[in-house]
Short mmCIF file of C-alpha atoms in Angstrom, two decimals:
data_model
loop_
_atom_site.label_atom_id
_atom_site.label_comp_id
_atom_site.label_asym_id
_atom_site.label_seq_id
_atom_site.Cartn_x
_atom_site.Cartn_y
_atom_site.Cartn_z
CA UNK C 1 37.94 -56.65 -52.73
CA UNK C 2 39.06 -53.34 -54.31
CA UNK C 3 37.29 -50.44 -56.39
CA UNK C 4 38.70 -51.80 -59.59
CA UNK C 5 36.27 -55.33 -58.63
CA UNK C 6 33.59 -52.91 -57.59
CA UNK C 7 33.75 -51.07 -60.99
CA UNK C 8 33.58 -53.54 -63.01
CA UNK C 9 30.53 -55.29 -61.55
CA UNK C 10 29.02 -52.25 -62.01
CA UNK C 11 30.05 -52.30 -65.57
CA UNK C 12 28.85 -56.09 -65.93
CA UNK C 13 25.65 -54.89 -63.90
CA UNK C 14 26.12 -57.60 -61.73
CA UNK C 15 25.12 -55.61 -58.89
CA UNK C 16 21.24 -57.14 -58.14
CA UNK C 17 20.35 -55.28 -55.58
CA UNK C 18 21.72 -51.84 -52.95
CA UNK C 19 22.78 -53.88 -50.59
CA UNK C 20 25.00 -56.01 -52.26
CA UNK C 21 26.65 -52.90 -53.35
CA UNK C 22 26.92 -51.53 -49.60
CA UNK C 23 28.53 -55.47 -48.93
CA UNK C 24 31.55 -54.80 -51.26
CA UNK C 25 32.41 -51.13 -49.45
CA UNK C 26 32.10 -52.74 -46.20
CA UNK C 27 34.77 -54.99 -47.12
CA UNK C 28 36.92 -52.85 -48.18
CA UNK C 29 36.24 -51.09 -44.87
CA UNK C 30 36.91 -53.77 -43.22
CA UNK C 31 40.05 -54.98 -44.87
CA UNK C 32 41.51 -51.36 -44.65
CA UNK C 33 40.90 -52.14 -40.86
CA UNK C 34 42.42 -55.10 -40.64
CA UNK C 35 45.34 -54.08 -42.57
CA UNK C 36 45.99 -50.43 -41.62
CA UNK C 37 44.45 -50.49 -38.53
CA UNK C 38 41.38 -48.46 -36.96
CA UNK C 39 43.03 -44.84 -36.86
CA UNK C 40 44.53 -44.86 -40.05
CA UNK C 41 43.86 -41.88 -42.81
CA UNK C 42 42.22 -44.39 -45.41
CA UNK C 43 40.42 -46.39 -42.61
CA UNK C 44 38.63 -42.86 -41.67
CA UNK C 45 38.32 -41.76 -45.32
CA UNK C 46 36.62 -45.15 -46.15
CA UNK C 47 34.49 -45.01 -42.77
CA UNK C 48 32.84 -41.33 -44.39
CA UNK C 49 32.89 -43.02 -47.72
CA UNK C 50 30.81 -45.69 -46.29
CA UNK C 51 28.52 -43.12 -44.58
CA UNK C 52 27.95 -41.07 -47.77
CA UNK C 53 26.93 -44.57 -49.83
CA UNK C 54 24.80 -45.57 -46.96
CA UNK C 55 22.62 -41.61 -47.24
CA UNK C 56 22.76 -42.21 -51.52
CA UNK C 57 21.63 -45.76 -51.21
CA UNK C 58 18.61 -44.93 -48.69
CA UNK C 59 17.46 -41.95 -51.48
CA UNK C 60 17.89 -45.09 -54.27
CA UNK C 61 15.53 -47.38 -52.24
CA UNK C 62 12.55 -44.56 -51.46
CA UNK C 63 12.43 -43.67 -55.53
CA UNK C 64 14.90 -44.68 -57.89
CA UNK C 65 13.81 -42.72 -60.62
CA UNK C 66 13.63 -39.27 -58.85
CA UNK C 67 16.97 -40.23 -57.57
CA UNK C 68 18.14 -40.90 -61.27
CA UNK C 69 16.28 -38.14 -63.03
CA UNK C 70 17.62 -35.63 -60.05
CA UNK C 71 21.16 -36.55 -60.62
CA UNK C 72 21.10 -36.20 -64.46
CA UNK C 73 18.61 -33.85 -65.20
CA UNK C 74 18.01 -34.86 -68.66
CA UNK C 75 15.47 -32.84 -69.14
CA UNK C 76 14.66 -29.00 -67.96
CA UNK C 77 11.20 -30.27 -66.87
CA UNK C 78 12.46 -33.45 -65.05
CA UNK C 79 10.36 -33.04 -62.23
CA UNK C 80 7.41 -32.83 -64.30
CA UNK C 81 7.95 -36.34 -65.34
CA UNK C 82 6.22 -38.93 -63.53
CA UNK C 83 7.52 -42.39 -62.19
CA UNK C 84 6.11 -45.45 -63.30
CA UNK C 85 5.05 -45.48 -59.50
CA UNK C 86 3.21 -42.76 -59.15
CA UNK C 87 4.13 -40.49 -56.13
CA UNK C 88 0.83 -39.21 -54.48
CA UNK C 89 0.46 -35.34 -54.57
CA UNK C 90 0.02 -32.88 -51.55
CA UNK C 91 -0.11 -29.99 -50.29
CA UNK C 92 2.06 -29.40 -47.53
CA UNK C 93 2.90 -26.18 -45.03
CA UNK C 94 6.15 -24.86 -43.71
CA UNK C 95 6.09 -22.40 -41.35
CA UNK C 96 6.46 -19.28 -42.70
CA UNK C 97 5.23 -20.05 -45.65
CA UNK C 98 1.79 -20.92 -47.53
CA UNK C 99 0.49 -24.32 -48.83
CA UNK C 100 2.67 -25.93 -51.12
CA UNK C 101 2.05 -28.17 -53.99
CA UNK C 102 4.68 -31.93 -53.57
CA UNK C 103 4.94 -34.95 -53.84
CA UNK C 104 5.10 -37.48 -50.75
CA UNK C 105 8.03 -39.53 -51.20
CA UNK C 106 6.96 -41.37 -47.39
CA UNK C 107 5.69 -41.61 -44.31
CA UNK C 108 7.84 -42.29 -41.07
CA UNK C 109 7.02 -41.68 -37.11
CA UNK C 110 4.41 -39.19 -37.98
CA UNK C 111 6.16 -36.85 -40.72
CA UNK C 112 5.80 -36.90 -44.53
CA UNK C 113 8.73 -36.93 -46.31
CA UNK C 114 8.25 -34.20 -49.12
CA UNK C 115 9.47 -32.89 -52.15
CA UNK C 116 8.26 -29.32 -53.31
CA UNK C 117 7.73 -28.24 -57.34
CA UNK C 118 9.19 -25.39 -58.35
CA UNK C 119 12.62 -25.06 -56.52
CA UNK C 120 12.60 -29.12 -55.67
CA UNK C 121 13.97 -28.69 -52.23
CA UNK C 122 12.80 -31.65 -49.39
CA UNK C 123 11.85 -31.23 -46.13
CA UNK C 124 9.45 -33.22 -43.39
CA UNK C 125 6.52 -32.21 -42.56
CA UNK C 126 4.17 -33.02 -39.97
CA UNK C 127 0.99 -34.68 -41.25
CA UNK C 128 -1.51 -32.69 -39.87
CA UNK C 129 0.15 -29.92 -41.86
CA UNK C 130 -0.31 -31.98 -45.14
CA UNK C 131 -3.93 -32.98 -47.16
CA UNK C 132 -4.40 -34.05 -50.13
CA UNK C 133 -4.31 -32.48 -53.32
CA UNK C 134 -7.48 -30.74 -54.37
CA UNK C 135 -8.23 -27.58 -56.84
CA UNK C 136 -8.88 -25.41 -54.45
CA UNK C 137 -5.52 -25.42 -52.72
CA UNK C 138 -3.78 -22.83 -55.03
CA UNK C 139 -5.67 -20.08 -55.67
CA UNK C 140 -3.62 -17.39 -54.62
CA UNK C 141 -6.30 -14.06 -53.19
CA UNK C 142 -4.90 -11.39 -53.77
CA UNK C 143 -3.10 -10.69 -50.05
CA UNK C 144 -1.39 -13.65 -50.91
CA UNK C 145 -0.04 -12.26 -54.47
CA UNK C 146 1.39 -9.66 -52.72
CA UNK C 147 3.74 -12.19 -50.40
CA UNK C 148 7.53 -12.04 -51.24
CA UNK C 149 7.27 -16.08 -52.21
CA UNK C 150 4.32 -15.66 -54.98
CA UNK C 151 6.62 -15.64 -57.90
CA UNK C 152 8.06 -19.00 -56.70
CA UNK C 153 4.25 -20.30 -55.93
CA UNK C 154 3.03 -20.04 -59.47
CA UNK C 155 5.78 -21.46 -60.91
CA UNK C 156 5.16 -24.37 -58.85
CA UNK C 157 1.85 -24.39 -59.70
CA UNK C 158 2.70 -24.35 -63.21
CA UNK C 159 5.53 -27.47 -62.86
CA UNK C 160 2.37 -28.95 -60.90
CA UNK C 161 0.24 -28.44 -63.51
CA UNK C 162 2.77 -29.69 -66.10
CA UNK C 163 2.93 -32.92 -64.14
CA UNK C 164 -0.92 -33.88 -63.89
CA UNK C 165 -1.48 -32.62 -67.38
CA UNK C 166 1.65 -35.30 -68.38
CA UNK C 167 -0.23 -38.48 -66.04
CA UNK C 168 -3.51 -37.64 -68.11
CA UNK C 169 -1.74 -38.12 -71.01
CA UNK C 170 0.15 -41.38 -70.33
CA UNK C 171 -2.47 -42.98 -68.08
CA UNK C 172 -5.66 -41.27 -67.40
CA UNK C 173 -8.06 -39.06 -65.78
CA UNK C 174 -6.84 -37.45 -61.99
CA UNK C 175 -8.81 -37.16 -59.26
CA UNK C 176 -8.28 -34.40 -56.86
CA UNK C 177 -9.40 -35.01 -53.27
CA UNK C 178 -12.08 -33.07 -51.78
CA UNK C 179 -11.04 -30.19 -49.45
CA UNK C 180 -8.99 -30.84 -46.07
CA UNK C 181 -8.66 -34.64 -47.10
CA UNK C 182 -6.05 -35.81 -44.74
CA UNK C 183 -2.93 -37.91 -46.02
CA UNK C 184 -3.87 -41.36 -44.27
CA UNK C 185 -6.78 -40.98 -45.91
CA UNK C 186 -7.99 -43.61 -48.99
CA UNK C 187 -7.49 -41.75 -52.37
CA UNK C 188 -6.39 -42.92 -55.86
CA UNK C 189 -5.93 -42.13 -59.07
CA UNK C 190 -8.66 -42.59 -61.13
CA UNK C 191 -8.41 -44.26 -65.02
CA UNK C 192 -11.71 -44.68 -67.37
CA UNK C 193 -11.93 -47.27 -69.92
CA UNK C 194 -14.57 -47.39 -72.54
CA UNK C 195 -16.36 -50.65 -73.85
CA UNK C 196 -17.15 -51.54 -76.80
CA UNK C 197 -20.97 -51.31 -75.73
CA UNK C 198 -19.75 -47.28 -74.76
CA UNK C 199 -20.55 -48.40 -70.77
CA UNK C 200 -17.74 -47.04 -69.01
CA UNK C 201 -15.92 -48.85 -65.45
CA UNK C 202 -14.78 -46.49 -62.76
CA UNK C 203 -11.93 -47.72 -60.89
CA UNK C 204 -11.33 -46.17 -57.69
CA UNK C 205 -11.45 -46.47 -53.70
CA UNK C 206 -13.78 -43.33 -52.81
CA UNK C 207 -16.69 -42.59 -52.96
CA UNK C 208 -20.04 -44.60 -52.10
CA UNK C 209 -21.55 -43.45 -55.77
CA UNK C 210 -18.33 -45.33 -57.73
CA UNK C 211 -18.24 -47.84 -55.76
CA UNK C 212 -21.94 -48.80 -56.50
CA UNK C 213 -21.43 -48.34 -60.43
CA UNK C 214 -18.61 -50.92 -59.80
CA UNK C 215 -20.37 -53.25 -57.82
CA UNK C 216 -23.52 -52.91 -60.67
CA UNK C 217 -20.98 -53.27 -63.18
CA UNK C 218 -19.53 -56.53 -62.11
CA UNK C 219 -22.84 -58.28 -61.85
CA UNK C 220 -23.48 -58.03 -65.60
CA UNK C 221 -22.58 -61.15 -67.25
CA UNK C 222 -19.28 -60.51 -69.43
CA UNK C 223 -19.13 -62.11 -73.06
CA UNK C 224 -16.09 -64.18 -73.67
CA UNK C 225 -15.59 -62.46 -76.66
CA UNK C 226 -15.88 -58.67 -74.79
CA UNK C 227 -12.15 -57.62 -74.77
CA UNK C 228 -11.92 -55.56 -71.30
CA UNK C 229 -9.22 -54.49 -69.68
CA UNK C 230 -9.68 -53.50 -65.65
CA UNK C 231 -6.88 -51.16 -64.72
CA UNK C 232 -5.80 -51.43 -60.86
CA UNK C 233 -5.75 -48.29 -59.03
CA UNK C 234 -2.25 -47.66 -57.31
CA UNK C 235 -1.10 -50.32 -55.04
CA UNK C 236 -3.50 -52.61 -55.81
CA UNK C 237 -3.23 -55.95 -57.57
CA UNK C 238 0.61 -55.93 -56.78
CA UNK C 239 0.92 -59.42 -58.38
CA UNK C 240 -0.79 -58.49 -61.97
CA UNK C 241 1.14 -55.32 -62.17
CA UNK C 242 3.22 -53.62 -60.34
CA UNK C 243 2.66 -49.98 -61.34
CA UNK C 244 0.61 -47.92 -64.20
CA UNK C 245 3.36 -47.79 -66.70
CA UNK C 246 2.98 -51.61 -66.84
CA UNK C 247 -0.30 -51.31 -67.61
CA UNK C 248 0.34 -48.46 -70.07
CA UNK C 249 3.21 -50.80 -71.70
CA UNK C 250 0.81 -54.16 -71.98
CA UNK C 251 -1.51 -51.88 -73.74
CA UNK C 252 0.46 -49.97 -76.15
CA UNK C 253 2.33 -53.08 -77.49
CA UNK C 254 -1.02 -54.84 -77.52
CA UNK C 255 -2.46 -51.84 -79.68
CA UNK C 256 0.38 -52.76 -82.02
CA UNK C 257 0.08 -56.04 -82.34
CA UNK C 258 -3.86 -55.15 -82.85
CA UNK C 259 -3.03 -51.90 -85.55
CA UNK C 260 -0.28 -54.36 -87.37
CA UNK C 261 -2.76 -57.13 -88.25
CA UNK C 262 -4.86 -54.90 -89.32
CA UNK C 263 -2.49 -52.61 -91.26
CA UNK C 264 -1.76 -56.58 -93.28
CA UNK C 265 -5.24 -56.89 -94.13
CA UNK C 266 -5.65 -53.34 -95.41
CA UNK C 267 -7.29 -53.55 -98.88
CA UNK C 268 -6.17 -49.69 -99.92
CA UNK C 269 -3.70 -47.52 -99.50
CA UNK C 270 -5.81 -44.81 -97.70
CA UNK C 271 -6.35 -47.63 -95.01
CA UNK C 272 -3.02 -47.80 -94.19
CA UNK C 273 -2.38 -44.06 -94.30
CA UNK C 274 -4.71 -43.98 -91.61
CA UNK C 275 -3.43 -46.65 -89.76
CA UNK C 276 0.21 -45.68 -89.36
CA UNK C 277 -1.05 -41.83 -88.33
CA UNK C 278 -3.08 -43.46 -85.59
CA UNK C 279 0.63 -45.43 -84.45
CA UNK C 280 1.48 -41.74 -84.42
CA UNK C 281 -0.96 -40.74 -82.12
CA UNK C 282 0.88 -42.56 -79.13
CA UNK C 283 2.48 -40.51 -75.93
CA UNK C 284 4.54 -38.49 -77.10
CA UNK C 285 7.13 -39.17 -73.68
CA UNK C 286 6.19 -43.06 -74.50
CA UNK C 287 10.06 -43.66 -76.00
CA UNK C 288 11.23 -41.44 -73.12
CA UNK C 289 9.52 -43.67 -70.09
CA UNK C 290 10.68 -46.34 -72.53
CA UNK C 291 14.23 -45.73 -72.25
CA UNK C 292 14.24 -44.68 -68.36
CA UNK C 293 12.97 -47.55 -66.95
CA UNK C 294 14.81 -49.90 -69.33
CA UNK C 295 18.72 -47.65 -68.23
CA UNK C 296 20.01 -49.19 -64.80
CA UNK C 297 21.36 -47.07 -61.98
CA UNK C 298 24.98 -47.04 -63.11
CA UNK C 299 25.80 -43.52 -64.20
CA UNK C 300 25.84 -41.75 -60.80
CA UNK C 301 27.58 -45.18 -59.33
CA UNK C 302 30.29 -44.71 -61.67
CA UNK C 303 31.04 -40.96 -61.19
CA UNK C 304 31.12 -41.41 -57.35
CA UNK C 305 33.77 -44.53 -58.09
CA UNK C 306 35.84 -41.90 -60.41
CA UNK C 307 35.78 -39.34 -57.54
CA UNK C 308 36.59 -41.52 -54.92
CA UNK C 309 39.21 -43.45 -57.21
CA UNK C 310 40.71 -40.04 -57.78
CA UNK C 311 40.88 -39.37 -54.13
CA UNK C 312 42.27 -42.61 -53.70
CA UNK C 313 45.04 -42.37 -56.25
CA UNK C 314 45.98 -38.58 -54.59
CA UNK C 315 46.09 -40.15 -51.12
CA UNK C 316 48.03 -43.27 -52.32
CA UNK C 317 50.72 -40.84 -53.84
CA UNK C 318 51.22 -38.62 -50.85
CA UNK C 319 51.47 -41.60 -49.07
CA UNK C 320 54.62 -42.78 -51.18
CA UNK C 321 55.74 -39.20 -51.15
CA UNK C 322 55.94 -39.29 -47.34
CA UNK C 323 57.18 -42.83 -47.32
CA UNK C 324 60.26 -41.68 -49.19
CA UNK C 325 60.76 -38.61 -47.07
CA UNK C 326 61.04 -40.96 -43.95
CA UNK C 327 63.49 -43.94 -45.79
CA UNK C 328 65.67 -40.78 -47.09
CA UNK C 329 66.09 -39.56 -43.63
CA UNK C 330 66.29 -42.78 -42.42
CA UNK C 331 69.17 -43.62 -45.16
CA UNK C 332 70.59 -40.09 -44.02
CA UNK C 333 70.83 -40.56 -40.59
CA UNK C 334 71.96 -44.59 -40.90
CA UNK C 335 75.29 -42.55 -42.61
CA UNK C 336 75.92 -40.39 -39.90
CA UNK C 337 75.66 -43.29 -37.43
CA UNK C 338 78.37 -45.24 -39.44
CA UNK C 339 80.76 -42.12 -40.05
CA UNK C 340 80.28 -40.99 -36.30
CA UNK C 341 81.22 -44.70 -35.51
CA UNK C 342 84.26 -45.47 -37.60
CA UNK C 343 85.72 -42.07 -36.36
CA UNK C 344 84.79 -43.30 -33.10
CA UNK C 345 86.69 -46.20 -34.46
CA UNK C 346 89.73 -44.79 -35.42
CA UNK C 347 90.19 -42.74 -32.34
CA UNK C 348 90.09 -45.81 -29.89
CA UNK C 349 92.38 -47.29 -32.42
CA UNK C 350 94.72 -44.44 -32.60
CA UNK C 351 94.55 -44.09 -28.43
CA UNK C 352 95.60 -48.02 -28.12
CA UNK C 353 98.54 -47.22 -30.53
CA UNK C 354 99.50 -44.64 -28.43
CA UNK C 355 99.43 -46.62 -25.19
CA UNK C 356 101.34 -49.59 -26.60
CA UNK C 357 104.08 -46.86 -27.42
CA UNK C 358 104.55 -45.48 -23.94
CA UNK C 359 104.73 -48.94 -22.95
CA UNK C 360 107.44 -49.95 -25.02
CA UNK C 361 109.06 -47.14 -24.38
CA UNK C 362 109.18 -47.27 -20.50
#
């Protein structure tokens, strides 16, 4: 196992899950271990590599769209954009500071894990300094204009803004909270369809009122014929679809099929005029969502490879340079050892010559 294996399964996108990915490092890890030993320069530079993958893939598995969209920044209002999961929206308090429009990313030993509009920093928060989105929340009196932060606040408030304005768009009416709602509690996004009969179904988990026109609803007996389409609110009927934008999908490219049919029977030409205007009346960040969810997680993967093969390739050639300093000083100081010894040589040689002489000559 070797980067040049790891790149190219991320080429081939062979990579099927994080993990899998983390699996390959290790054994590099582990055969840079084995073969270097424990204290070696690469063993310790692949031990922090290891630890850096480990931080990027625990980011990849809370969102991996706000990890992808963070990274590349395609757009200037990338934080506006929403994932096809959508992220439930706070307010949440630092100290020092005033309530802050975010997004809750998760939950974990009694903190919310956070990410602020407007400058898009992170922090945790504890939840009993964090409720639930409402209208109210923002209104700045005017003490609080005067605070050194305000700027900052109403341009979050205006990304914020951005964003909801953006869900209504793709997928439907939001519904803010009422005042002080804390985070455990139930609250969903609400989406309204229309029937053909102009009765309307309310899905959502609040309150009593809803849930009655629901319950009402359901007892009517449905035609076979009545097409009706119940949208899940969020994390509900996991198996049927797993987010909004699935829904969203199913319904543009069955508004297609529906609007091409229809566009063949078209007797006239003003028909169809009106017909392909109406295609033209879709999201306008449909293609975008489109494209993002259909791109895999490769980009960022690939640049970190390049870096670290870079480092790599550095390392590897100071390592030679070194290497060669040693064997030339080695090579240097094996000839001084074999000149010091043959002149050792021919002075015991030249001594015995000298002693067989006096011999002879006593």
């Amino acid at each position: 196992m070797d980067f040049s294996l790891i790149r190219k399964r991320i080429q081939n996108f062979q990579y099927t899950s994080t993990h899998s990915f983390l699996a390959d490092v290790k054994w590099i890890l582990h055969n840079s271990s084995v073969y270097n030993g424990g204290r070696h320069n690469l063993t310790l530079i692949m031990k922090n590599l290891l630890k850096q993958l480990t931080k990027e893939v625990a980011e990849i598995e809370i969102c991996f769209e706000c990890y992808e969209m963070s990274n590349k920044k395609m757009a200037k209002n990338w934080f506006c954009v929403p994932c096809s999961k959508l992220h439930t929206l706070v307010s949440a308090k630092l100290k020092g500071f005033p309530y802050w429009p975010a997004k809750l990313l998760r939950i974990d030993k009694g903190q919310a894990d956070v990410r602020f509009f407007g400058e898009h920093d992170r922090a945790w928060v504890q939840l009993n300094s964090v409720y639930l989105l409402t209208k109210q929340n923002f209104t700045l009196t005017p003490s609080e204009r005067k605070l050194p932060c305000a700027d900052s606040l109403l341009r979050a408030i205006e990304e914020l803004n951005e964003h909801i304005r953006i869900i209504e768009q793709l997928i439907g009416k939001f519904l803010y909270a009422e005042p002080k709602t804390p985070l455990n509690a139930e609250f969903d996004y609400v989406q309204v369809e229309k029937r053909k009969d102009n009765r309307k179904r309310i899905i959502e988990n609040g309150s009593s009122e809803e849930r009655e026109v629901n319950e009402n609803y359901d007892h009517k007996k449905k035609k076979p014929n009545n097409e009706f389409e119940q949208v899940p609110s969020l994390g509900d009927d996991e198996e049927v679809h797993s987010s909004f934008l699935d829904v969203l999908l199913q319904r543009v490219s069955k508004r297609e099929s529906i609007e091409t049919n229809h566009i063949e029977k078209a007797e006239n030409t003003s028909e169809i005029e009106e017909n392909v205007q109406r295609e033209d009346d879709r999201p306008p960040l449909f293609h975008r969502y489109n494209s993002l969810l259909n791109e895999q997680m490769t980009a960022t993967l690939k640049a970190l490879y390049d870096d670290l093969n870079t480092a790599y390739r550095r390392r590897e050639k100071a390592l030679k340079q070194e290497f060669n300093r040693v064997l030339k000083n080695v090579h240097l100081h094996h000839q001084k050892v074999i000149a010091k010894l043959k002149k050792e040589h021919a002075t015991e040689i030249e001594r015995l010559q000298n002693n067989t002489m006096e011999s002879d000559v006593e």
